[in-house]
Short mmCIF file of C-alpha atoms in Angstrom, two decimals:
data_model
loop_
_atom_site.label_atom_id
_atom_site.label_comp_id
_atom_site.label_asym_id
_atom_site.label_seq_id
_atom_site.Cartn_x
_atom_site.Cartn_y
_atom_site.Cartn_z
CA MET P 1 147.79 58.54 97.33
CA LEU P 2 151.50 58.73 98.17
CA THR P 3 153.36 61.88 97.30
CA LEU P 4 156.83 62.08 95.83
CA GLY P 5 157.35 65.38 97.55
CA VAL P 6 156.21 68.89 98.35
CA HIS P 7 157.04 72.12 96.50
CA LEU P 8 157.21 74.91 99.06
CA VAL P 9 157.30 78.65 98.38
CA LYS P 10 157.82 81.24 101.12
CA SER P 11 157.90 84.98 100.43
CA ALA P 12 159.73 87.72 102.24
CA PHE P 13 157.48 89.94 104.32
CA GLY P 14 155.59 92.44 102.15
CA GLN P 15 156.84 91.09 98.82
CA TRP P 16 153.66 89.48 97.45
CA LEU P 17 150.60 91.36 98.65
CA PRO P 18 146.91 90.81 97.88
CA GLY P 19 146.21 92.43 94.52
CA ASP P 20 149.73 91.82 93.15
CA GLU P 21 149.74 91.91 89.34
CA ARG P 22 151.05 88.30 89.28
CA GLY P 23 147.85 87.28 91.05
CA HIS P 24 147.52 86.41 94.72
CA TRP P 25 146.36 83.59 96.95
CA SER P 26 145.25 85.80 99.84
CA PRO P 27 141.65 86.03 100.95
CA ALA P 28 140.43 89.61 101.03
CA TRP P 29 137.17 91.32 101.81
CA ASP P 30 136.04 94.86 101.19
CA LYS P 31 132.47 96.20 101.08
CA GLN P 32 133.07 98.08 97.83
CA ILE P 33 135.14 95.61 95.82
CA GLY P 34 133.93 92.34 97.29
CA PHE P 35 135.49 89.06 98.34
CA SER P 36 138.56 87.20 97.04
CA PRO P 37 138.56 83.58 98.18
CA SER P 38 141.69 81.91 99.56
CA HIS P 39 143.22 78.69 98.22
CA ARG P 40 142.89 79.77 94.59
CA LEU P 41 144.76 82.22 92.43
CA ASN P 42 142.93 85.55 92.39
CA ALA P 43 143.60 88.01 89.59
CA GLY P 44 145.80 91.04 90.18
CA ASP P 45 143.87 94.09 91.29
CA PRO P 46 145.50 97.54 91.68
CA VAL P 47 142.81 98.68 94.14
CA ARG P 48 143.42 95.68 96.43
CA LEU P 49 147.17 96.13 96.08
CA ALA P 50 146.92 99.79 97.14
CA MET P 51 144.74 98.78 100.10
CA ALA P 52 147.28 96.12 101.16
CA GLN P 53 150.17 98.57 100.83
CA ARG P 54 148.36 101.13 103.00
CA ALA P 55 147.64 98.45 105.62
CA MET P 56 151.33 97.53 105.98
CA THR P 57 152.53 98.37 109.47
CA ARG P 58 156.19 97.72 108.60
CA ARG P 59 158.32 98.12 105.50
CA SER P 60 158.65 95.16 103.17
CA VAL P 61 161.74 93.00 103.61
CA THR P 62 164.37 92.06 101.06
CA TRP P 63 166.57 89.22 102.29
CA THR P 64 170.27 89.95 102.50
CA PRO P 65 172.95 87.52 101.28
CA VAL P 66 173.65 86.65 104.94
CA MET P 67 169.98 85.84 105.57
CA ILE P 68 169.90 83.69 102.44
CA GLN P 69 172.93 81.72 103.66
CA ILE P 70 171.26 81.25 107.03
CA PHE P 71 168.06 79.96 105.37
CA ALA P 72 169.98 77.39 103.31
CA ARG P 73 172.03 76.20 106.30
CA THR P 74 168.95 75.99 108.52
CA LEU P 75 166.98 73.99 105.94
CA ARG P 76 169.85 71.50 105.73
CA SER P 77 170.02 71.31 109.53
CA CYS P 78 166.26 70.69 109.76
CA ALA P 79 166.58 67.92 107.17
CA GLU P 80 169.39 66.29 109.16
CA ASP P 81 167.03 66.17 112.16
CA SER P 82 164.20 64.68 110.06
CA ASP P 83 163.27 61.81 107.80
CA TRP P 84 162.83 64.03 104.72
CA SER P 85 165.44 65.71 102.52
CA PRO P 86 165.62 68.74 100.23
CA ALA P 87 165.87 67.79 96.56
CA ALA P 88 166.18 71.37 95.25
CA LEU P 89 166.44 74.80 96.78
CA SER P 90 166.40 78.31 95.35
CA ILE P 91 166.56 81.38 97.56
CA GLU P 92 166.29 84.82 96.04
CA PRO P 93 166.06 88.13 97.93
CA THR P 94 162.24 88.11 97.80
CA HIS P 95 161.23 84.43 98.00
CA LEU P 96 162.40 80.86 98.27
CA HIS P 97 161.47 77.59 96.59
CA ALA P 98 162.20 74.20 98.14
CA LEU P 99 161.38 70.77 96.81
CA ILE P 100 161.18 68.29 99.68
CA ARG P 101 161.22 64.51 99.25
CA GLY P 102 160.21 61.86 101.75
CA LEU P 103 157.88 64.05 103.78
CA ASP P 104 155.53 61.52 105.38
CA ARG P 105 154.26 63.79 108.13
CA ASP P 106 151.94 66.81 108.06
CA ALA P 107 153.45 69.19 105.51
CA ASP P 108 151.98 72.34 107.05
CA ILE P 109 153.38 71.55 110.50
CA THR P 110 156.78 70.77 108.99
CA ILE P 111 156.78 73.98 106.93
CA LYS P 112 155.90 76.02 110.02
CA TRP P 113 158.65 74.33 112.01
CA VAL P 114 161.28 75.00 109.33
CA SER P 115 160.12 78.61 108.90
CA ASP P 116 160.27 79.19 112.66
CA ARG P 117 163.79 77.74 112.82
CA MET P 118 164.88 79.97 109.91
CA THR P 119 163.39 83.07 111.55
CA LYS P 120 165.04 82.29 114.90
CA ALA P 121 168.39 81.66 113.23
CA VAL P 122 168.23 84.98 111.35
CA ARG P 123 167.36 86.85 114.55
CA ARG P 124 170.04 85.09 116.58
CA GLU P 125 172.82 85.46 113.99
CA THR P 126 172.10 88.94 112.62
CA GLY P 127 170.23 90.77 115.35
CA TYR P 128 167.42 91.55 112.89
CA ALA P 129 164.17 91.80 114.84
CA GLY P 130 161.59 92.54 112.15
CA PRO P 131 159.33 90.19 110.21
CA VAL P 132 161.16 87.72 107.99
CA PHE P 133 158.42 85.90 106.08
CA ALA P 134 155.03 86.88 104.72
CA LYS P 135 152.14 85.25 106.51
CA GLY P 136 151.33 81.80 105.22
CA ARG P 137 153.00 79.84 102.46
CA TRP P 138 152.26 78.25 99.12
CA ARG P 139 152.77 74.54 98.81
CA CYS P 140 151.95 71.96 96.20
CA PHE P 141 152.06 68.20 96.60
CA VAL P 142 153.93 66.36 93.84
CA PHE P 143 152.31 63.05 92.91
CA ASP P 144 153.95 61.83 89.71
CA GLU P 145 157.38 61.63 88.11
CA GLU P 146 156.64 64.17 85.35
CA GLN P 147 155.47 66.76 87.87
CA TRP P 148 158.53 66.01 90.02
CA ILE P 149 160.94 66.56 87.11
CA ASN P 150 159.15 69.75 86.01
CA THR P 151 159.26 71.15 89.54
CA LEU P 152 162.89 70.16 90.03
CA ASN P 153 163.84 71.85 86.74
CA TYR P 154 161.80 74.96 87.60
CA ILE P 155 163.61 75.40 90.91
CA THR P 156 167.09 74.66 89.60
CA ARG P 157 166.67 77.24 86.80
CA HIS P 158 166.13 80.03 89.37
CA GLU P 159 168.98 82.45 89.91
CA GLY P 160 169.08 81.71 93.63
CA LYS P 161 169.60 77.96 93.33
CA ARG P 162 171.61 76.37 96.13
CA GLU P 163 173.30 73.02 96.46
CA VAL P 164 171.38 70.76 98.83
#
């Protein structure tokens, strides 16, 4: 089945941990509280959240306005070098949403490539050396026009919307 696009969400490092009250997609295992499978939304859990917070080896990151500008510019640059294009983009200090159209190649490889380029640009232009993104990403393939319109509207209603 052909996709109309991909909805990508990337979080800032430390901003959406396992156990978060909004739910989480992270796999987790603990002898006392059990297993949380990946690839499905797991319920919020204050015990897991506390465990994840204690396991953090660095402070969580909140993206600065300069970082946000770099992300937007880098996404546009990546699109210029590719056969896909961003249809909508929202970047807030803790996470970003992008709706990508025309992505005919492996979405996960493309997302990793774009994330790596964003990270390198932030480090090169700001001197920031810490983690930029949380591990992994959330992505959803968009297959029909109604889902496309709903996703487009969702992203463009965010405070951090950017022109693409």
